[in-house]
Each structure stands twice: as C-alpha cells, then as structure tokens.
Short mmCIF file of C-alpha atoms in Angstrom, two decimals:
data_model
loop_
_atom_site.label_atom_id
_atom_site.label_comp_id
_atom_site.label_asym_id
_atom_site.label_seq_id
_atom_site.Cartn_x
_atom_site.Cartn_y
_atom_site.Cartn_z
CA MET W 1 0.00 0.00 0.00
CA ALA W 2 1.27 3.46 -0.88
CA LEU W 3 2.24 5.79 1.95
CA ARG W 4 -0.48 8.30 2.72
CA ILE W 5 0.45 11.47 4.52
CA PRO W 6 -2.34 12.67 6.78
CA PRO W 7 -3.37 16.32 6.51
CA VAL W 8 -2.47 18.77 9.25
CA TYR W 9 -5.45 20.09 11.16
CA TYR W 10 -4.97 23.42 12.86
CA PRO W 11 -7.26 24.50 15.69
CA PRO W 12 -10.12 26.65 14.36
CA ASP W 13 -10.58 30.21 15.57
CA GLY W 14 -12.05 30.20 19.06
CA ALA W 15 -11.36 30.24 22.80
CA TYR W 16 -8.89 27.75 24.26
CA TYR W 17 -6.80 26.71 27.19
CA VAL W 18 -3.21 26.37 25.96
CA PHE W 19 -1.70 23.31 27.69
CA ASN W 20 1.98 22.42 27.76
CA VAL W 21 2.50 18.73 27.03
CA GLU W 22 5.38 18.20 29.47
CA LYS W 23 3.67 19.19 32.74
CA LEU W 24 0.08 19.90 31.61
CA ASN W 25 0.48 23.45 32.85
CA ILE W 26 -1.25 26.19 30.91
CA PHE W 27 -0.84 29.76 29.69
CA ASP W 28 -1.87 32.13 32.48
CA ASN W 29 -2.10 35.93 32.37
CA SER W 30 -0.19 36.71 35.57
CA GLN W 31 -2.37 38.10 38.38
CA PHE W 32 -5.20 39.01 35.96
CA LYS W 33 -3.35 42.24 35.05
CA ILE W 34 -4.28 44.01 31.84
CA GLN W 35 -0.97 45.75 31.30
CA GLU W 36 1.72 46.03 28.65
CA GLY W 37 4.56 43.61 29.43
CA ASN W 38 2.60 41.54 31.97
CA PRO W 39 4.10 38.03 31.80
CA ILE W 40 2.34 34.94 30.57
CA LEU W 41 3.07 32.19 33.05
CA GLY W 42 2.83 28.43 32.87
CA LEU W 43 0.69 27.46 35.86
CA ASP W 44 -1.45 24.55 36.98
CA PHE W 45 -4.93 24.51 35.50
CA ASN W 46 -7.38 26.06 37.96
CA PRO W 47 -11.09 25.87 37.08
CA LEU W 48 -11.77 28.94 39.26
CA ARG W 49 -9.44 31.22 37.26
CA THR W 50 -11.24 31.00 33.98
CA THR W 51 -10.81 34.01 31.68
CA ASN W 52 -7.31 34.56 33.05
CA GLN W 53 -6.29 31.20 31.61
CA GLN W 54 -8.37 31.28 28.43
CA PHE W 55 -6.99 32.57 25.15
CA VAL W 56 -8.58 33.48 21.84
CA LEU W 57 -6.95 32.10 18.72
CA SER W 58 -7.51 34.02 15.47
CA SER W 59 -6.00 32.71 12.27
CA ASP W 60 -4.87 34.38 9.10
CA PRO W 61 -7.21 32.83 6.51
CA THR W 62 -4.53 32.95 3.82
CA THR W 63 -2.40 30.45 5.81
CA ARG W 64 -5.25 28.01 6.55
CA GLY W 65 -4.76 28.30 10.30
CA LYS W 66 -0.99 28.07 10.43
CA ASN W 67 -0.38 31.74 11.36
CA VAL W 68 -2.36 33.06 14.32
CA THR W 69 -2.68 35.81 16.87
CA ILE W 70 -3.34 34.81 20.47
CA ARG W 71 -5.22 37.08 22.86
CA ILE W 72 -6.27 36.88 26.49
CA LEU W 73 -10.01 36.22 26.67
CA GLU W 74 -10.58 38.46 29.70
CA VAL W 75 -9.19 41.40 27.70
CA VAL W 76 -11.22 40.64 24.58
CA GLN W 77 -14.40 40.67 26.72
CA GLN W 78 -13.78 44.18 28.13
CA THR W 79 -16.31 46.84 27.11
CA ASP W 80 -13.85 49.75 27.35
CA PRO W 81 -12.39 50.05 23.81
CA ASP W 82 -9.05 51.30 25.17
CA ILE W 83 -8.69 48.07 27.15
CA SER W 84 -10.28 45.63 24.69
CA ARG W 85 -7.70 46.42 21.98
CA ARG W 86 -4.92 45.07 24.21
CA GLY W 87 -4.15 41.59 25.46
CA TYR W 88 -2.15 40.13 22.59
CA VAL W 89 0.39 37.46 23.44
CA SER W 90 3.82 38.55 22.22
CA ASN W 91 7.44 37.99 23.05
CA SER W 92 9.93 40.47 24.38
CA VAL W 93 13.03 40.45 22.21
CA GLN W 94 14.99 42.03 25.08
CA SER W 95 14.01 39.62 27.88
CA GLY W 96 12.83 36.53 26.02
CA PHE W 97 9.63 36.46 28.08
CA VAL W 98 6.28 35.77 26.47
CA GLN W 99 4.07 38.61 27.65
CA GLN W 100 0.99 40.71 27.08
CA SER W 101 1.05 43.50 24.49
CA GLN W 102 -1.31 45.90 22.75
CA THR W 103 0.55 45.17 19.52
CA PRO W 104 -0.62 42.07 17.65
CA GLN W 105 2.08 39.50 17.01
CA VAL W 106 1.71 36.69 14.53
CA TRP W 107 2.70 33.25 15.79
CA THR W 108 3.22 30.19 13.60
CA LEU W 109 1.74 26.88 14.70
CA ASP W 110 4.33 24.25 13.84
CA PRO W 111 2.89 20.70 14.02
CA VAL W 112 5.02 18.31 16.08
CA ALA W 113 5.96 15.33 13.91
CA GLY W 114 4.24 12.13 14.97
CA GLN W 115 2.19 13.84 17.69
CA ALA W 116 -1.39 14.48 16.70
CA LEU W 117 -2.75 17.80 17.93
CA GLN W 118 0.56 19.04 19.37
CA PHE W 119 2.18 22.21 18.11
CA ARG W 120 5.20 24.38 18.70
CA ILE W 121 4.19 28.03 18.92
CA LEU W 122 6.85 29.93 16.98
CA ASP W 123 7.51 33.66 17.02
CA PHE W 124 8.71 35.81 14.10
CA GLN W 125 12.32 34.70 14.78
CA SER W 126 11.29 31.01 14.71
CA ASN W 127 11.84 30.70 18.45
CA ALA W 128 9.40 28.49 20.32
CA ALA W 129 7.17 29.36 23.27
CA THR W 130 8.84 27.33 26.03
CA TYR W 131 7.48 26.32 29.41
CA SER W 132 10.31 27.06 31.86
CA PRO W 133 10.42 26.70 35.66
CA SER W 134 11.17 29.76 37.73
CA ALA W 135 14.75 30.52 38.77
CA ASP W 136 14.35 28.41 41.92
CA GLY W 137 13.27 25.40 39.81
CA ASP W 138 9.62 25.60 40.87
CA TYR W 139 7.55 23.98 38.12
CA ASN W 140 4.34 25.21 39.74
CA HIS W 141 5.34 28.82 39.09
CA ALA W 142 6.90 28.78 35.66
CA TYR W 143 7.37 31.32 32.92
CA VAL W 144 6.72 31.00 29.23
CA LEU W 145 9.85 32.07 27.39
CA SER W 146 10.79 32.36 23.73
CA ASN W 147 13.72 29.99 23.11
CA PRO W 148 15.44 28.35 20.13
CA VAL W 149 13.59 25.26 18.91
CA ASN W 150 14.68 21.95 20.38
CA GLU W 151 12.99 19.14 18.43
CA ASP W 152 12.92 16.81 21.45
CA ALA W 153 11.82 19.32 24.11
CA LEU W 154 8.34 18.52 25.42
CA ASN W 155 8.30 21.89 27.18
CA GLN W 156 7.92 23.39 23.68
CA HIS W 157 4.92 21.22 22.74
CA TRP W 158 1.46 22.75 23.25
CA MET W 159 -2.14 21.63 22.84
CA PHE W 160 -5.15 23.88 22.30
CA VAL W 161 -8.12 22.60 24.32
CA PRO W 162 -11.50 24.23 23.65
CA ILE W 163 -12.84 25.83 26.82
CA ASP W 164 -15.99 23.71 26.78
CA GLN W 165 -13.91 20.49 26.73
CA VAL W 166 -11.32 21.27 29.41
CA THR W 167 -12.93 19.27 32.23
CA GLU W 168 -12.98 16.14 30.08
CA PHE W 169 -9.40 16.78 28.88
CA VAL W 170 -8.06 17.24 32.43
CA GLY W 171 -9.91 14.12 33.61
CA GLU W 172 -8.39 12.06 30.80
CA ASN W 173 -4.88 13.38 31.43
CA GLN W 174 -4.53 13.33 35.22
CA LYS W 175 -1.00 12.33 36.21
#
C-alpha cells in the first residue's frame, strides 16, 4: 500500500486553554493584570481562574490556520475600547519572556511530527514558546519564554483545548 500522509489540522478560531504537554500546565495571564509587558506564566490549570487562563486564537485565513494571533479572553471581553484592543500574546526580544502587548504578534503553529494535535508556537524569529520553571526550579510557578527550537523538548509542545472540553481533557490526562 502506498504511503499516505495525513493532513495537518490546525485548531479553528475560538477560545482555548493552551496546555503544555510536558507538565500539563497552561498559559496564564499573571495576576489578571491588563498591562503592557505583563508576563504569561505556565501554571497549573485552575477551574476557578477562567478568563485569566483562556486565550482566543484568530487565524490568518490565507495560511489556513498556520499563522495566528493569540489574545487573552478576559481582555477581549472588556467593554472599554481602550482596554479591549490590548491583550495580545507577544514575546519580548529584550528579555525573552512571552508577555501581554497591545501590539498584535503573529505566531506560527508548527505541528510536532508524529504527535497528533501538538504544536510548537513559533515567534517571528522562529523561536518556540517554552514552558520554563522559575529561577528556583519551581515547576508550579513557571514562565513562558521564547527559546530556540529543540525538536525533542516537550516543554515546547502545546495543545489547544476548547474551553468547553477542558474538564474532560483534564480528567483524561490526570498524572
């Protein structure tokens, strides 16, 4: 039988929890702050901290879902237009931190070979969003950094879980 290469399916536009494959920690807008430069952390999933840990994925239709912007849901839902235009996930070239910005940044979803539904989230320099423990090695309070791609690094593999399916996902993936 001839080899058949399966198509790549990118997550459709919508609201998601962004889970890291290595520790099942998720993107978290630190301390619910709506502020330029506020860090995006990698924290344990907490069902009580909803919009702070939910992100809106919007794709560029010309790339069929490969290039996206990512925004914090709690910011998108604000009624004040000065606030609601903020909340984009971006990287700081100076610090390497993934953080909040009012400037949209395009990210590229890079499918992980052999891992259905897992992606690397690449910035404009082809660096990957990387789940990284804090300086004291605490994995429960980790940062998301922008680092060079390491093909074997699970801390650079991410899954987009629709917000209405997170309870089922967490139940299926308890460690």
